[in-house]
Coordinates of N, CA and C in Angstrom, one line a residue:
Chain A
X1 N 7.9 13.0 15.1 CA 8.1 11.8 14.4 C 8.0 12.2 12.9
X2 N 9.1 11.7 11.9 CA 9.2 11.9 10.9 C 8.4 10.9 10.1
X3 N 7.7 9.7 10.6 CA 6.9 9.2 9.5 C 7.6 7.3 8.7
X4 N 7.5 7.2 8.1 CA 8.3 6.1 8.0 C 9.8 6.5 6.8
X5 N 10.7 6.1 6.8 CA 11.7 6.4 6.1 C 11.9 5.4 5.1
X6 N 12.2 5.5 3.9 CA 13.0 4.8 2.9 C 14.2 5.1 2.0
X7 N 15.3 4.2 2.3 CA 16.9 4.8 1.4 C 17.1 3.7 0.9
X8 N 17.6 4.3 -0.6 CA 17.5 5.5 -0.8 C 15.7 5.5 -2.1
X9 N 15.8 6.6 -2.2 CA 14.5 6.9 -2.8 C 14.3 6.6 -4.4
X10 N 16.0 6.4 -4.9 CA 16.1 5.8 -6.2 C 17.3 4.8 -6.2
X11 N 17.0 3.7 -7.4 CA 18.3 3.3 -7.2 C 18.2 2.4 -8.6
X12 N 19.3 2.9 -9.5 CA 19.6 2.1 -11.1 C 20.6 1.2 -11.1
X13 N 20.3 0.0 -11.2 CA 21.2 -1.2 -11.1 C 21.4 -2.1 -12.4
X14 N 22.3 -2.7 -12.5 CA 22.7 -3.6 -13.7 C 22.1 -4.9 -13.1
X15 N 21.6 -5.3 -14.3 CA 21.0 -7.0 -14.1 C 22.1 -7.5 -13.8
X16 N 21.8 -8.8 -12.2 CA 22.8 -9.2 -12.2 C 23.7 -8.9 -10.7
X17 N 23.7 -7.8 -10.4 CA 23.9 -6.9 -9.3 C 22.9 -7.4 -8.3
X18 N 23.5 -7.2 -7.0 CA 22.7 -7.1 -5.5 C 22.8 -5.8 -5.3
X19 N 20.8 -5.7 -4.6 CA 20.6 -4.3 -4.1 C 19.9 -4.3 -2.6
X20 N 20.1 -3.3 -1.6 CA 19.6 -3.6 -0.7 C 18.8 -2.3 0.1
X21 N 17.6 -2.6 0.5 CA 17.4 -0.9 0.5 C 16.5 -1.1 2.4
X22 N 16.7 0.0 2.5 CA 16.8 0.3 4.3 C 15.0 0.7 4.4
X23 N 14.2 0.9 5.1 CA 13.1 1.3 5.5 C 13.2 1.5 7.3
X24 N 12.8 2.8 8.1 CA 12.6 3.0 9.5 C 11.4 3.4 9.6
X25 N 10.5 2.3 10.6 CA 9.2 2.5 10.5 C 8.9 3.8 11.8
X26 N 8.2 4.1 11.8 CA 7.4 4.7 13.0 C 7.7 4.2 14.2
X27 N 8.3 4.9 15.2 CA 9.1 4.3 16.2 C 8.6 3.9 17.1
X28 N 7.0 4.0 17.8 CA 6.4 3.1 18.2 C 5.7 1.9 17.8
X29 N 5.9 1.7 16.8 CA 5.1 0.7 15.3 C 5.7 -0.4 15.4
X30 N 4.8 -1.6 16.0 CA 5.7 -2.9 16.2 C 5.8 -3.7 14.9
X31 N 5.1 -3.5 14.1 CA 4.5 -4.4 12.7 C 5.0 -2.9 11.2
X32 N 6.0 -4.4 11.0 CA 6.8 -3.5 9.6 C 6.4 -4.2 8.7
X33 N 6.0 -3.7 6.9 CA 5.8 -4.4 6.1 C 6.5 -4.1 4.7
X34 N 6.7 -4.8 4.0 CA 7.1 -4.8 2.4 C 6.5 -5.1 1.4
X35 N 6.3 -4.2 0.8 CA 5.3 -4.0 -0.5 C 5.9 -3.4 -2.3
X36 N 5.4 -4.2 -3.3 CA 6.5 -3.9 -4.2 C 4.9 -3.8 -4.7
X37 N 5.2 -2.5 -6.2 CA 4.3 -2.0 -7.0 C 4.5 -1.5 -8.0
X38 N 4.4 -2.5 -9.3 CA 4.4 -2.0 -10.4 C 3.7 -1.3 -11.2
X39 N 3.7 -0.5 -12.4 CA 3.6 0.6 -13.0 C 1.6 0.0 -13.0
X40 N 0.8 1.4 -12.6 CA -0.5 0.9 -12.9 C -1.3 -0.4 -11.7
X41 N -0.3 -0.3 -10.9 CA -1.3 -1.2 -10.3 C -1.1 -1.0 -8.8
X42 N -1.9 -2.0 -7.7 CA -2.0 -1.3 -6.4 C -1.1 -2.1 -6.0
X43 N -0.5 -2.2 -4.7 CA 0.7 -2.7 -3.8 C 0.4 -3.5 -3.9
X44 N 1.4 -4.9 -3.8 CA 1.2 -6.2 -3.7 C 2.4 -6.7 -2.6
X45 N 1.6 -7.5 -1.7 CA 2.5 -7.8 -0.2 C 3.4 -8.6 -0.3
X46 N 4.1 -8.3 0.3 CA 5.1 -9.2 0.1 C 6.0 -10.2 1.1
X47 N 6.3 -9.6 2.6 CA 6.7 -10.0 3.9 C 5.8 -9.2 5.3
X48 N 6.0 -9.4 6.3 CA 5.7 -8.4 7.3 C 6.6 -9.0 8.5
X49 N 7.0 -8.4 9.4 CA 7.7 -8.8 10.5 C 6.6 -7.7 12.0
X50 N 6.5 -8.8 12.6 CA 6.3 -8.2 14.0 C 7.5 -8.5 15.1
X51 N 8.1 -7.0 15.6 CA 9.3 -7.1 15.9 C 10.2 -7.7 15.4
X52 N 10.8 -8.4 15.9 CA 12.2 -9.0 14.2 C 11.8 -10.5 13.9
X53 N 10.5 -10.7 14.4 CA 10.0 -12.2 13.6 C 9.6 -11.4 12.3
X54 N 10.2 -12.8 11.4 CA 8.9 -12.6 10.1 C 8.0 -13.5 10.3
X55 N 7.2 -12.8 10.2 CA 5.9 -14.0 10.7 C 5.1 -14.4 9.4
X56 N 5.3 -13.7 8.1 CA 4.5 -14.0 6.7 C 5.6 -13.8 5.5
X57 N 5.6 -14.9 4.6 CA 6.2 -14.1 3.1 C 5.5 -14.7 2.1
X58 N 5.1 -13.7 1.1 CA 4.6 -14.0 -0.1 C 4.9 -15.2 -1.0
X59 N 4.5 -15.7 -2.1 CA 5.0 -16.3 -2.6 C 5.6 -15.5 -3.7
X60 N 5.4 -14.4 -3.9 CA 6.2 -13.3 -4.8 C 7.3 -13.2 -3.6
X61 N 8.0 -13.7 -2.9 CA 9.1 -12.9 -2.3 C 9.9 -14.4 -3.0
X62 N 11.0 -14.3 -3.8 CA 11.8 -15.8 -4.4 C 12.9 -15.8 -3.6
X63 N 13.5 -17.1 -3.7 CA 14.5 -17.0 -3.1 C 15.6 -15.7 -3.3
X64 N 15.2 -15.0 -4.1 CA 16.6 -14.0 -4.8 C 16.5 -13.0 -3.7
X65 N 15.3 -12.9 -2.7 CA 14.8 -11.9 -2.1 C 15.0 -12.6 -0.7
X66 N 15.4 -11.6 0.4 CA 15.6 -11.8 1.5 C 15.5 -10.6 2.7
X67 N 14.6 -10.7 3.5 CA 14.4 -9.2 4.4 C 14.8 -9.5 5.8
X68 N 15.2 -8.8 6.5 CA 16.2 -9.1 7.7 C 15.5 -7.7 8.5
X69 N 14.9 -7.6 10.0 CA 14.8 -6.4 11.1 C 15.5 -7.4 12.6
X70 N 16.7 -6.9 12.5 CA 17.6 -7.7 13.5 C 16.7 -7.4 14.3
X71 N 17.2 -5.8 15.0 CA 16.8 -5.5 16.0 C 15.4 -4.4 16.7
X72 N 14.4 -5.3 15.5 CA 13.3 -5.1 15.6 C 13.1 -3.6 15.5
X73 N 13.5 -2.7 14.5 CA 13.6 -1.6 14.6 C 13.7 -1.3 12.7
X74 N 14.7 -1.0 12.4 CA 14.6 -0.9 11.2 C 14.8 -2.3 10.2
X75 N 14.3 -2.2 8.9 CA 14.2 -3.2 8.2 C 15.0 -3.4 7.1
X76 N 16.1 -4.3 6.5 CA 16.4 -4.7 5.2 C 15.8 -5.1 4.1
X77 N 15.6 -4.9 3.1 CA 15.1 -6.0 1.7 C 16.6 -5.9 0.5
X78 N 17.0 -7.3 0.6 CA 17.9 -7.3 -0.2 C 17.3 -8.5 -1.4
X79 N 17.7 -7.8 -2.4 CA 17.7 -9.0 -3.9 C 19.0 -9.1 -4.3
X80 N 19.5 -10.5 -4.7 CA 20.5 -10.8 -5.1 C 20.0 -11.0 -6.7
X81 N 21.4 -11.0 -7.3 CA 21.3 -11.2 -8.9 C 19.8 -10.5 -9.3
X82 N 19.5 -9.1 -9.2 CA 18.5 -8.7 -9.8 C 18.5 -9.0 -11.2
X83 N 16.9 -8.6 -11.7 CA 16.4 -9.6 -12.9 C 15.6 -8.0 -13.5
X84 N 15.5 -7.8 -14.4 CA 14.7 -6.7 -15.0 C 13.7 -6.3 -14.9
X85 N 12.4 -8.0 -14.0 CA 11.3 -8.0 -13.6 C 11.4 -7.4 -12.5
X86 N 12.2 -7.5 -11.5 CA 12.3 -6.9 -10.7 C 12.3 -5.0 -10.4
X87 N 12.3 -4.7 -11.4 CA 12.0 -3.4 -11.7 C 10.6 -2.6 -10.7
X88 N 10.5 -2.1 -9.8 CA 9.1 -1.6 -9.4 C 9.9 -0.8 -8.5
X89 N 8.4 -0.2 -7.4 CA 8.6 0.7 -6.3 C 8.4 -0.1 -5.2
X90 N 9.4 0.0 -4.4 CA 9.6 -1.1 -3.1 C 8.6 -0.1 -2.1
X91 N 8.0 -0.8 -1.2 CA 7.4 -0.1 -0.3 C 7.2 -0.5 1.2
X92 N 7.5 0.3 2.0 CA 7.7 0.2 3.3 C 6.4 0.4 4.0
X93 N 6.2 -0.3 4.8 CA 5.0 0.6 5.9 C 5.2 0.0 7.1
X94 N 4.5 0.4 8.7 CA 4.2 -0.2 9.9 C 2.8 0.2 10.3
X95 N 2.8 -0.5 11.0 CA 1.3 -0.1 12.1 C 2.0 -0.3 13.9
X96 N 0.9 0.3 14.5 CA 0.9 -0.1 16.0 C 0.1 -1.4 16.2
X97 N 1.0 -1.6 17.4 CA 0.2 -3.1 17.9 C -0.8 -3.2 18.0
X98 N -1.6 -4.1 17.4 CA -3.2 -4.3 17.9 C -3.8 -3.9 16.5
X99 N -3.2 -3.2 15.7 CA -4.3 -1.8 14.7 C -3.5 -2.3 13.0
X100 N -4.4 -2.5 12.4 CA -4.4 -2.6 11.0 C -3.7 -1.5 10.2
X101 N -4.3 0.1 10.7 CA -3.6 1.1 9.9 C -2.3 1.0 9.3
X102 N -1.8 0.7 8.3 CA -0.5 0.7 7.7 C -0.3 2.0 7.4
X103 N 0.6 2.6 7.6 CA 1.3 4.0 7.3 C 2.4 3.5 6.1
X104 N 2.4 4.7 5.4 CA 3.4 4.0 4.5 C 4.8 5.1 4.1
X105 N 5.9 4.7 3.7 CA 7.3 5.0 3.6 C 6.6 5.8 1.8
X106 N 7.7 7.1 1.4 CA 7.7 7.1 0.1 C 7.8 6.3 -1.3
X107 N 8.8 5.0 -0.4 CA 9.3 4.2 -1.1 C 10.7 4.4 -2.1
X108 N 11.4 3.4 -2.3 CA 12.1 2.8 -3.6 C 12.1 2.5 -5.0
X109 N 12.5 3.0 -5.7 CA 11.8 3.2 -7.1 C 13.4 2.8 -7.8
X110 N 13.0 1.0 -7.8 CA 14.7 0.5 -8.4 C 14.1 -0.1 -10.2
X111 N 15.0 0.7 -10.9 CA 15.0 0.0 -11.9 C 16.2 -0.6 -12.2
X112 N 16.1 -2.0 -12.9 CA 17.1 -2.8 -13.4 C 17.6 -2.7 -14.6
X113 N 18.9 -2.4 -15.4 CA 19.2 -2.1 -16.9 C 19.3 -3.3 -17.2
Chain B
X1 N -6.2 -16.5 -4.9 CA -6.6 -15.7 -3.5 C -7.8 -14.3 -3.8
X2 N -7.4 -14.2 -2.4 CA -8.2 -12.9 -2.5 C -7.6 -11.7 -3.6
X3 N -9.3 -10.7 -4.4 CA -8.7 -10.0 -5.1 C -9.7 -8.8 -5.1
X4 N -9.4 -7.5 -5.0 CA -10.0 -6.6 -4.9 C -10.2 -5.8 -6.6
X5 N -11.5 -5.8 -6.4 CA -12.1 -4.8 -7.8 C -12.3 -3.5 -7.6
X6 N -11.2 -2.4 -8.2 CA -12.1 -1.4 -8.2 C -12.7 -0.7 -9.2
X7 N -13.6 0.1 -9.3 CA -14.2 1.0 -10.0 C -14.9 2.3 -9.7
X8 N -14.5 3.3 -11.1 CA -13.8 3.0 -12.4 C -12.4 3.0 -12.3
X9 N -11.9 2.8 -13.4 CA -10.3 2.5 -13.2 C -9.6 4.5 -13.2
X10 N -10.6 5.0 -14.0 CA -9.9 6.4 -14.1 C -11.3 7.1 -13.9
X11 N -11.1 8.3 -13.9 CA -12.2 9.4 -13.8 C -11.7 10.8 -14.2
X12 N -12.4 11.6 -15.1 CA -12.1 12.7 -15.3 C -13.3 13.5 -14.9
X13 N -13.2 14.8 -14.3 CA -14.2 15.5 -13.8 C -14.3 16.8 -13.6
X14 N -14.7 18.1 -13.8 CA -14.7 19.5 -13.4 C -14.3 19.8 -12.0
X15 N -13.7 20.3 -11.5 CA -13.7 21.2 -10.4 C -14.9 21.6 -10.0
X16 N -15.1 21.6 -8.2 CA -16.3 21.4 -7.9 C -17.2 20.0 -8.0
X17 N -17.1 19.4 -9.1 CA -18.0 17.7 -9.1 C -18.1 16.9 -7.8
X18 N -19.1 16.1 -7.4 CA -18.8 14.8 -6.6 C -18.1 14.0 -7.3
X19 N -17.5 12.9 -6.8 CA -16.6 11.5 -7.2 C -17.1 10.1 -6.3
X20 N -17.5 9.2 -6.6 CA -17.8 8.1 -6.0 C -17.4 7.3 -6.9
X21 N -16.7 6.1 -6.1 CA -15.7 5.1 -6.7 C -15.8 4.1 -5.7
X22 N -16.0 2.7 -5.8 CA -16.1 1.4 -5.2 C -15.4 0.1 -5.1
X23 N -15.2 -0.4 -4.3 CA -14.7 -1.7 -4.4 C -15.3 -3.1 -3.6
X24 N -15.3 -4.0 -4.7 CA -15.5 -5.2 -4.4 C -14.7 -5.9 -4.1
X25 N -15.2 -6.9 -3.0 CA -14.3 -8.3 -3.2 C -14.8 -9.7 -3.0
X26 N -14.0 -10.4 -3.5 CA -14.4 -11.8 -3.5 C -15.1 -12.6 -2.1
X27 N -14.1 -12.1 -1.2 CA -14.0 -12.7 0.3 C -14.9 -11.6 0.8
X28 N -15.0 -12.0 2.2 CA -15.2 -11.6 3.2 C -14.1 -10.6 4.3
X29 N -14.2 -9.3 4.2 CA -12.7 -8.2 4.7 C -13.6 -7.7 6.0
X30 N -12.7 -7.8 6.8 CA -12.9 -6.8 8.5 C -12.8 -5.8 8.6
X31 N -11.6 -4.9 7.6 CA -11.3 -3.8 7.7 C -11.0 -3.2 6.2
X32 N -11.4 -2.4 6.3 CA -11.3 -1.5 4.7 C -10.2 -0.1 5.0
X33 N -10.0 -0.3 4.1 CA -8.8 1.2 4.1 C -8.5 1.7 2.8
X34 N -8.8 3.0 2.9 CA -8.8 3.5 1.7 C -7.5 5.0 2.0
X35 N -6.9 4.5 0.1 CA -5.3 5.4 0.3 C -5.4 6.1 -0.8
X36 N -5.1 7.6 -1.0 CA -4.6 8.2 -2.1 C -2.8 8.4 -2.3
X37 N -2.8 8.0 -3.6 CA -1.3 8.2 -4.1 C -0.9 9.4 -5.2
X38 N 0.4 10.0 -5.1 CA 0.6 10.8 -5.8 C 1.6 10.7 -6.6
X39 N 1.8 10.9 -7.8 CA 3.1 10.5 -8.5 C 4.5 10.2 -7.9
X40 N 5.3 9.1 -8.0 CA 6.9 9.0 -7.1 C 6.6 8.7 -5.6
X41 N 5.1 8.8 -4.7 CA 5.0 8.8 -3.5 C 4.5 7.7 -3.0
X42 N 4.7 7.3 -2.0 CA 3.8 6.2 -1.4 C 2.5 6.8 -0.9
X43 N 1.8 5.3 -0.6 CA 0.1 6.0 -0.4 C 0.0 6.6 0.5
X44 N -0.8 7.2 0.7 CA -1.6 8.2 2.7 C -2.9 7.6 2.9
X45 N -2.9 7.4 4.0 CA -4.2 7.0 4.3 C -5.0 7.6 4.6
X46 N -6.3 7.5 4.0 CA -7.4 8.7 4.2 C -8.3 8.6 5.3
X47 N -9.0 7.2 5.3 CA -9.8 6.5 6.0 C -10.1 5.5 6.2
X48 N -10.1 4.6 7.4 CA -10.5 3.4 7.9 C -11.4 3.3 8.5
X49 N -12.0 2.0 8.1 CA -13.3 1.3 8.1 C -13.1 -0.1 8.9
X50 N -14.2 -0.3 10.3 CA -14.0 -1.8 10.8 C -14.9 -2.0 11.3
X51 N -16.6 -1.7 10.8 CA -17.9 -2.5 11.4 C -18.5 -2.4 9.8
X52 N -19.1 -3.8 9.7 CA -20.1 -3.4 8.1 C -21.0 -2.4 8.8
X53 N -20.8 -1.6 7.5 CA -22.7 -0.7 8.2 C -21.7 1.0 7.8
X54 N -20.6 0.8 8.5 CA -19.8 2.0 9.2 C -20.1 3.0 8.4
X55 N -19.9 4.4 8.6 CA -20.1 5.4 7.8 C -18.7 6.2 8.2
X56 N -18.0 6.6 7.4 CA -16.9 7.8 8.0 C -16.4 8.5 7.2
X57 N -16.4 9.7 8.1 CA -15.9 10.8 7.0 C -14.8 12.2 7.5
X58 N -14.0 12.0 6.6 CA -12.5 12.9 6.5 C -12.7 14.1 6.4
X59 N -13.0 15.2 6.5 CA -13.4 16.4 5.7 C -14.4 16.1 4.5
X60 N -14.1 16.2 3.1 CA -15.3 16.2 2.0 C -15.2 15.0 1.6
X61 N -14.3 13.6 2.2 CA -14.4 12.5 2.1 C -15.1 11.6 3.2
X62 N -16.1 10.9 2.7 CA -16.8 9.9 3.4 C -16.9 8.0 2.9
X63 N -16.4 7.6 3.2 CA -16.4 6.2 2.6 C -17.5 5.1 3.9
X64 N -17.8 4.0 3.3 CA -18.5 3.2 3.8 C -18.2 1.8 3.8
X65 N -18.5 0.8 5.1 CA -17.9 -0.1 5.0 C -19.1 -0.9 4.6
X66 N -19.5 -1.7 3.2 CA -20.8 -2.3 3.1 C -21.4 -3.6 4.3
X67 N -22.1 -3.6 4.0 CA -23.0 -4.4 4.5 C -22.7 -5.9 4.5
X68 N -22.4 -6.4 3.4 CA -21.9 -7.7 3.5 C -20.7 -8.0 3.4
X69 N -19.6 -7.1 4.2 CA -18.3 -7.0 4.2 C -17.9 -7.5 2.9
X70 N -18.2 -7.2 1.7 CA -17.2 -7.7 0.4 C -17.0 -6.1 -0.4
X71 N -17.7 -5.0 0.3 CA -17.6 -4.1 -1.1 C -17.6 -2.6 0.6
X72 N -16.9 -1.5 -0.1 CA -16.5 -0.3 0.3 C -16.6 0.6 -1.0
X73 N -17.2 2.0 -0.4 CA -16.9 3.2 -1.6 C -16.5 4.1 -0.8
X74 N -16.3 5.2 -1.7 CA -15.4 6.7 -0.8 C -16.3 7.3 -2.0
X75 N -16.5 8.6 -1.4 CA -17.0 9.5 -1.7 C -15.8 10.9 -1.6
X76 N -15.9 11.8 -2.7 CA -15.0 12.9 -2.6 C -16.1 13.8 -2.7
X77 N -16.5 14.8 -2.0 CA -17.7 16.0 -2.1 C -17.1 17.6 -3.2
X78 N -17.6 18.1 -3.9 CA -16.7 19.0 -4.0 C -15.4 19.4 -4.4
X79 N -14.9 18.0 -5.3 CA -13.5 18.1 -5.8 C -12.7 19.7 -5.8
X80 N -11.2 19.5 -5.9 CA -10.8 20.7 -6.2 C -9.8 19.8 -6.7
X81 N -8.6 20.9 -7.1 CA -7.6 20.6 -8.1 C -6.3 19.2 -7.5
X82 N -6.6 19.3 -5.5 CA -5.2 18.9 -5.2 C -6.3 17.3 -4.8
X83 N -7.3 17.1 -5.6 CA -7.5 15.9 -5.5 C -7.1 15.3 -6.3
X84 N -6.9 15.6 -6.8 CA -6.2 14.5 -8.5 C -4.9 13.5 -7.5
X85 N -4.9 12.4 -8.3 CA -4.2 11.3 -7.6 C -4.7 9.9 -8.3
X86 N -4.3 8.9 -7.6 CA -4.5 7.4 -7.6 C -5.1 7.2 -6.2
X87 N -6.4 7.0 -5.9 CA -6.9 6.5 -5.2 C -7.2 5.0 -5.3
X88 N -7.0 4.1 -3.9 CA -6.9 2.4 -3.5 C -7.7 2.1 -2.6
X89 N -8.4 1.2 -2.7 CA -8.6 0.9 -1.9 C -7.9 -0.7 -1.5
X90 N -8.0 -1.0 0.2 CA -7.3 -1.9 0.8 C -8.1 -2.4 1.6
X91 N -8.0 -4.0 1.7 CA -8.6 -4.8 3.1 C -7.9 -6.1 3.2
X92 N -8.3 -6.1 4.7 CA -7.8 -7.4 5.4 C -8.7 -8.2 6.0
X93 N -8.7 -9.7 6.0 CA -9.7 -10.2 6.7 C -9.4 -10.5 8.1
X94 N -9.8 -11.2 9.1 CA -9.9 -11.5 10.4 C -8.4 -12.4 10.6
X95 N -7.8 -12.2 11.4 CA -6.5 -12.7 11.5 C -5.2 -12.3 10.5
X96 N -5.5 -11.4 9.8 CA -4.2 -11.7 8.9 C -4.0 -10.3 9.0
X97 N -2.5 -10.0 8.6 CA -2.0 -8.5 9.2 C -1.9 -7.9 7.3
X98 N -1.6 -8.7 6.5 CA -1.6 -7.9 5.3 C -3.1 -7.4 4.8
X99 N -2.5 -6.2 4.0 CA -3.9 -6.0 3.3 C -3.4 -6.3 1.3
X100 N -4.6 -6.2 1.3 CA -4.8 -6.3 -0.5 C -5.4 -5.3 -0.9
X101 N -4.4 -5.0 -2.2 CA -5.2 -3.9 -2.5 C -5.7 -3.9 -4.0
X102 N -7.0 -3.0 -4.2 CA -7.3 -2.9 -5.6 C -6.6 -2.0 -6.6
X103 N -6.8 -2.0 -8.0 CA -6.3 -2.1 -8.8 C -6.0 -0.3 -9.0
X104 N -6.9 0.2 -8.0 CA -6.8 2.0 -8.0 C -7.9 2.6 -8.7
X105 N -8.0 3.4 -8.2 CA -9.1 4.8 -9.3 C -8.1 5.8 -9.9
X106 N -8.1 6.0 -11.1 CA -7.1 7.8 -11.6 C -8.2 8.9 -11.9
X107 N -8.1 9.6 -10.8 CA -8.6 10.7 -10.8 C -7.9 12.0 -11.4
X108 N -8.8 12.8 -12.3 CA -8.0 13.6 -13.0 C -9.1 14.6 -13.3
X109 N -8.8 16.5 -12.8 CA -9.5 17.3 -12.6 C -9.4 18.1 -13.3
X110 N -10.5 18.5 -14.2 CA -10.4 19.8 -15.1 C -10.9 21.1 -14.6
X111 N -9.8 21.9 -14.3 CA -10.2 22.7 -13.7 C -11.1 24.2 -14.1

């Protein structure tokens, strides 16, 4: 097991642009999560899905933001019309059923021009 | 909402030194989890915590889950150079799958 995945690992967009970035959690890991982290500070949560429910979203997730795990396996986070604030490190993690431990992805590191 | 304090925000220290760094919180947390980060990487998890009282320890890291479930520290014994990082701590209360995390410690080693 390779751990949790995130594509791609960078990504420079024009304000304005839709971006959408992939995370594959730990393949027995029923519970996926999304975490964005700006410069200096600790992760701040943002969705989680157990299997392909989302069962929580932040009130930092806006409408511009939308995360999709059809098939309970790997996860979407897409932002429409990115915004410059949007600028941070997107972050992936899962756990196993039953267990708090979040494992986490290297992450996304999108900046917006 | 809930909000996690940690301290100190940075640390500079010799090679060889102990490190102890803590976090508070407002609420009441079930589980504590403590992560080091490394430039461009996502966090690792070092050690989890899920009884107040708990004592645990990683190799030269030992953290503790306090007593009145609001506050956790980690301990690093014996620093060396590949501890340098951003150390977090994280917790969750009873029912809820996200965690929160604090603001980080920057550890930084003179060797």
């Amino acid at each position: 097991d390779t751990g949790v995945s995130q594509d791609p690992r960078h990504k420079i967009t024009k304000r304005g642009q839709n971006v959408t970035f992939r995370c594959d959690p730990i393949s027995e890991h029923n519970r996926l999560y999304w975490y964005r982290q700006t410069l200096g500070q600790g992760p701040e949560f943002l969705t989680y899905f157990q299997n392909e429910a989302q069962l929580e979203k932040s009130r930092l997730l806006s409408d511009r933001f939308s995360a999709e795990r059809p098939k309970g396996s790997f996860s979407t986070l897409e932002i429409q019309r990115t915004e410059q604030g949007d600028s941070a490190m997107y972050l992936c993690a899962s756990s196993a059923p039953l267990n708090t431990e979040a494992f986490f992805g290297q992450g996304t590191r999108l900046t917006v021009v | 909402g809930q909000q996690l304090n940690q301290s100190p925000q940075s640390m500079f220290i010799q090679e060889g030194e102990d490190v102890s760094m803590n976090c508070t919180s407002s609420s009441i947390f079930n589980t504590w989890l403590w992560y080091k980060q490394e430039p461009g990487e996502g966090p690792v998890l070092l050690i989890a915590l899920y009884k107040a009282g708990e004592l645990t320890s990683n190799g030269r890291l030992t953290a503790q889950f306090g007593i009145t479930r609001k506050d956790s520290f980690l301990n690093i014994s014996a620093s060396i150079p590949s501890d340098v990082g951003i150390y977090f701590c994280a917790g969750s209360d009873q029912g809820a799958q996200k965690l929160v995390f604090g603001q980080g410690t920057r550890l930084t080693i003179n060797p």
